[in-house]
Amino acid sequence: MNCEDIKLMISEYLDDELPKGKDIILFSHLSGCTECREEFKHQNLIQHTVRLNRREVSGRLEQRIFNSIQEEKKIPAKWIARPVPAYVNYILGLIIVMITLFSFLQVSSLRYDLNDIRARYDTAIDRIQYQSRQMDLIMNNVPAVRITGQPVKIIN
Ligand SMILES: [Zn+2]
C-alpha cells in the first residue's frame, strides 16, 4: 500500500464506503505515516465542514420551503378570511325560490284565465243559443202581416 492508495482509502472511510476489515490497514498505515495522518485530518475537516454546510443549507432550504408554503397559505387565507356571508346565500336561495314560485303561479293563473275565458265563452254561446230560440219562438208567434190597401188585417 503506497500513500496514494491510503489517501483514496481515507476518503472512502470518511464517506463510510470503506469495506470492513480494510480500516485496520488504513489505521496501521496512519500510525506510521505523518503525511497520511495530516491528509486524514485535512480530509476529515473538509468532510465535517461540508456536512455542516449541507445541514445548514438544507436547514435554510427547509425554512425557505416552509416560508413559501406559509406565504402560499396566506394568499387563499385572505379569501377564506372574507367568505361570502351566509345570509347572502340565504337571500339568493330565497330569490330563486320566489322566482320559481312566481313563474309557477303565473303559469297556473294563465291556465286559470284560459279556463275562465273558455267557461265564459261557453256561457255566452249558451245564452246566444237561448236568445236565438226565444227569438224564433217570438217570431213564430207573431202573426204574419200582409200589407194591402186595406187596413191591416190580422190573420191567425
Ligand atoms: Zn502515507
mmCIF file of C-alpha atoms and ligand atoms in Angstrom:
data_model
loop_
_atom_site.group_PDB
_atom_site.id
_atom_site.type_symbol
_atom_site.label_atom_id
_atom_site.label_comp_id
_atom_site.label_asym_id
_atom_site.label_seq_id
_atom_site.Cartn_x
_atom_site.Cartn_y
_atom_site.Cartn_z
ATOM 1 C CA MET A 1 0.000 0.000 0.000
ATOM 2 C CA ASN A 2 1.505 3.326 -1.018
ATOM 3 C CA CYS A 3 0.366 6.717 0.266
ATOM 4 C CA GLU A 4 -1.828 7.350 -2.816
ATOM 5 C CA ASP A 5 -3.864 4.194 -2.069
ATOM 6 C CA ILE A 6 -4.170 5.294 1.543
ATOM 7 C CA LYS A 7 -5.447 8.775 0.534
ATOM 8 C CA LEU A 8 -8.152 7.048 -1.514
ATOM 9 C CA MET A 9 -8.963 4.821 1.466
ATOM 10 C CA ILE A 10 -9.192 7.898 3.723
ATOM 11 C CA SER A 11 -11.879 9.469 1.542
ATOM 12 C CA GLU A 12 -13.670 6.108 1.308
ATOM 13 C CA TYR A 13 -13.515 5.798 5.110
ATOM 14 C CA LEU A 14 -14.877 9.302 5.640
ATOM 15 C CA ASP A 15 -17.677 8.583 3.172
ATOM 16 C CA ASP A 16 -18.486 5.364 5.068
ATOM 17 C CA GLU A 17 -17.650 3.424 1.923
ATOM 18 C CA LEU A 18 -14.550 1.588 3.141
ATOM 19 C CA PRO A 19 -15.207 -2.170 3.393
ATOM 20 C CA LYS A 20 -14.987 -3.566 6.935
ATOM 21 C CA GLY A 21 -11.592 -5.012 7.709
ATOM 22 C CA LYS A 22 -9.767 -2.571 5.459
ATOM 23 C CA ASP A 23 -9.866 0.119 8.158
ATOM 24 C CA ILE A 24 -7.212 -1.904 10.055
ATOM 25 C CA ILE A 25 -4.886 -1.487 7.073
ATOM 26 C CA LEU A 26 -5.694 2.241 6.948
ATOM 27 C CA PHE A 27 -5.142 2.913 10.634
ATOM 28 C CA SER A 28 -1.975 0.842 10.800
ATOM 29 C CA HIS A 29 -0.597 2.968 7.927
ATOM 30 C CA LEU A 30 -1.777 6.192 9.550
ATOM 31 C CA SER A 31 0.017 5.295 12.796
ATOM 32 C CA GLY A 32 3.318 5.158 10.923
ATOM 33 C CA CYS A 33 2.893 7.890 8.248
ATOM 34 C CA THR A 34 2.710 11.552 9.304
ATOM 35 C CA GLU A 35 1.856 12.767 5.802
ATOM 36 C CA CYS A 36 -1.208 10.490 5.574
ATOM 37 C CA ARG A 37 -2.242 11.414 9.108
ATOM 38 C CA GLU A 38 -2.216 15.079 8.044
ATOM 39 C CA GLU A 39 -4.161 14.115 4.948
ATOM 40 C CA PHE A 40 -6.680 12.315 7.145
ATOM 41 C CA LYS A 41 -7.094 15.392 9.401
ATOM 42 C CA HIS A 42 -7.405 17.642 6.362
ATOM 43 C CA GLN A 43 -9.996 15.470 4.633
ATOM 44 C CA ASN A 44 -11.856 14.964 7.876
ATOM 45 C CA LEU A 45 -12.049 18.722 8.392
ATOM 46 C CA ILE A 46 -13.272 19.239 4.832
ATOM 47 C CA GLN A 47 -15.847 16.482 5.231
ATOM 48 C CA HIS A 48 -17.037 17.924 8.516
ATOM 49 C CA THR A 49 -17.323 21.431 7.074
ATOM 50 C CA VAL A 50 -19.166 20.132 4.022
ATOM 51 C CA ARG A 51 -21.577 18.210 6.223
ATOM 52 C CA LEU A 52 -22.164 21.258 8.415
ATOM 53 C CA ASN A 53 -22.800 23.445 5.386
ATOM 54 C CA ARG A 54 -25.047 20.858 3.842
ATOM 55 C CA ARG A 55 -27.036 20.668 7.039
ATOM 56 C CA GLU A 56 -27.204 24.437 7.232
ATOM 57 C CA VAL A 57 -28.122 24.727 3.563
ATOM 58 C CA SER A 58 -30.773 22.069 3.863
ATOM 59 C CA GLY A 59 -31.974 23.732 7.039
ATOM 60 C CA ARG A 60 -32.216 27.058 5.293
ATOM 61 C CA LEU A 61 -33.835 25.401 2.311
ATOM 62 C CA GLU A 62 -36.374 23.786 4.588
ATOM 63 C CA GLN A 63 -37.024 27.155 6.193
ATOM 64 C CA ARG A 64 -37.452 28.756 2.772
ATOM 65 C CA ILE A 65 -39.809 25.992 1.624
ATOM 66 C CA PHE A 66 -41.727 26.312 4.860
ATOM 67 C CA ASN A 67 -41.933 30.088 4.437
ATOM 68 C CA SER A 68 -43.113 29.783 0.854
ATOM 69 C CA ILE A 69 -45.775 27.319 1.950
ATOM 70 C CA GLN A 70 -46.835 29.737 4.661
ATOM 71 C CA GLU A 71 -46.991 32.539 2.091
ATOM 72 C CA GLU A 72 -48.989 30.371 -0.267
ATOM 73 C CA LYS A 73 -51.330 29.612 2.590
ATOM 74 C CA LYS A 74 -51.662 33.317 3.301
ATOM 75 C CA ILE A 75 -52.942 34.109 -0.203
ATOM 76 C CA PRO A 76 -56.010 31.861 -0.108
ATOM 77 C CA ALA A 77 -56.337 32.688 3.586
ATOM 78 C CA LYS A 78 -57.249 36.228 2.544
ATOM 79 C CA TRP A 79 -60.135 34.815 0.538
ATOM 80 C CA ILE A 80 -61.107 32.448 3.303
ATOM 81 C CA ALA A 81 -60.969 35.296 5.811
ATOM 82 C CA ARG A 82 -63.658 37.128 3.822
ATOM 83 C CA PRO A 83 -66.115 34.407 2.832
ATOM 84 C CA VAL A 84 -69.432 35.291 1.303
ATOM 85 C CA PRO A 85 -71.684 35.904 4.311
ATOM 86 C CA ALA A 86 -74.190 33.126 4.879
ATOM 87 C CA TYR A 87 -77.149 35.497 4.654
ATOM 88 C CA VAL A 88 -76.174 36.402 1.074
ATOM 89 C CA ASN A 89 -76.517 32.737 0.175
ATOM 90 C CA TYR A 90 -79.837 32.552 2.001
ATOM 91 C CA ILE A 91 -81.133 35.638 0.205
ATOM 92 C CA LEU A 92 -80.002 34.283 -3.171
ATOM 93 C CA GLY A 93 -81.707 30.978 -2.417
ATOM 94 C CA LEU A 94 -84.864 32.770 -1.328
ATOM 95 C CA ILE A 95 -84.870 34.886 -4.506
ATOM 96 C CA ILE A 96 -84.513 31.762 -6.649
ATOM 97 C CA VAL A 97 -87.347 30.047 -4.756
ATOM 98 C CA MET A 98 -89.535 33.133 -5.130
ATOM 99 C CA ILE A 99 -88.831 33.394 -8.861
ATOM 100 C CA THR A 100 -89.690 29.721 -9.269
ATOM 101 C CA LEU A 101 -92.897 30.103 -7.259
ATOM 102 C CA PHE A 102 -93.833 33.270 -9.118
ATOM 103 C CA SER A 103 -93.358 31.678 -12.536
ATOM 104 C CA PHE A 104 -95.338 28.640 -11.356
ATOM 105 C CA LEU A 105 -98.153 30.904 -10.181
ATOM 106 C CA GLN A 106 -98.022 32.829 -13.443
ATOM 107 C CA VAL A 107 -98.432 29.605 -15.427
ATOM 108 C CA SER A 108 -101.264 28.338 -13.235
ATOM 109 C CA SER A 109 -103.054 31.706 -13.275
ATOM 110 C CA LEU A 110 -102.685 31.766 -17.056
ATOM 111 C CA ARG A 111 -104.252 28.320 -17.170
ATOM 112 C CA TYR A 112 -106.998 29.551 -14.853
ATOM 113 C CA ASP A 113 -107.586 32.582 -17.083
ATOM 114 C CA LEU A 114 -107.792 30.330 -20.119
ATOM 115 C CA ASN A 115 -110.340 28.099 -18.379
ATOM 116 C CA ASP A 116 -112.278 31.172 -17.274
ATOM 117 C CA ILE A 117 -112.335 32.518 -20.823
ATOM 118 C CA ARG A 118 -113.496 29.150 -22.135
ATOM 119 C CA ALA A 119 -116.227 28.979 -19.489
ATOM 120 C CA ARG A 120 -117.378 32.493 -20.270
ATOM 121 C CA TYR A 121 -117.309 31.704 -23.974
ATOM 122 C CA ASP A 122 -119.403 28.586 -23.388
ATOM 123 C CA THR A 123 -121.863 30.605 -21.283
ATOM 124 C CA ALA A 124 -122.056 33.263 -23.971
ATOM 125 C CA ILE A 125 -122.702 30.638 -26.653
ATOM 126 C CA ASP A 126 -125.405 29.083 -24.473
ATOM 127 C CA ARG A 127 -127.001 32.462 -23.911
ATOM 128 C CA ILE A 128 -126.893 33.316 -27.616
ATOM 129 C CA GLN A 129 -128.483 29.982 -28.485
ATOM 130 C CA TYR A 130 -131.110 30.532 -25.826
ATOM 131 C CA GLN A 131 -131.855 34.026 -27.096
ATOM 132 C CA SER A 132 -131.960 32.727 -30.643
ATOM 133 C CA ARG A 133 -134.502 30.104 -29.609
ATOM 134 C CA GLN A 134 -136.522 32.755 -27.789
ATOM 135 C CA MET A 135 -136.412 34.947 -30.855
ATOM 136 C CA ASP A 136 -137.620 32.077 -33.025
ATOM 137 C CA LEU A 137 -140.457 31.408 -30.609
ATOM 138 C CA ILE A 138 -141.450 35.075 -30.597
ATOM 139 C CA MET A 139 -141.207 35.335 -34.377
ATOM 140 C CA ASN A 140 -143.294 32.221 -34.846
ATOM 141 C CA ASN A 141 -145.942 33.586 -32.528
ATOM 142 C CA VAL A 142 -146.108 36.956 -34.226
ATOM 143 C CA PRO A 143 -148.902 36.885 -36.782
ATOM 144 C CA ALA A 144 -147.909 37.376 -40.377
ATOM 145 C CA VAL A 145 -148.537 40.851 -41.666
ATOM 146 C CA ARG A 146 -149.920 41.497 -45.084
ATOM 147 C CA ILE A 147 -149.646 44.975 -46.454
ATOM 148 C CA THR A 148 -152.580 45.915 -48.566
ATOM 149 C CA GLY A 149 -154.549 48.986 -49.330
ATOM 150 C CA GLN A 150 -156.947 47.828 -46.660
ATOM 151 C CA PRO A 151 -156.495 48.420 -43.009
ATOM 152 C CA VAL A 152 -154.168 45.910 -41.536
ATOM 153 C CA LYS A 153 -155.816 42.548 -41.086
ATOM 154 C CA ILE A 154 -154.558 40.108 -38.636
ATOM 155 C CA ILE A 155 -154.565 36.560 -39.912
ATOM 156 C CA ASN A 156 -154.243 33.769 -37.481
HETATM 157 ZN ZN ZN B 1 1.256 7.541 3.860
#
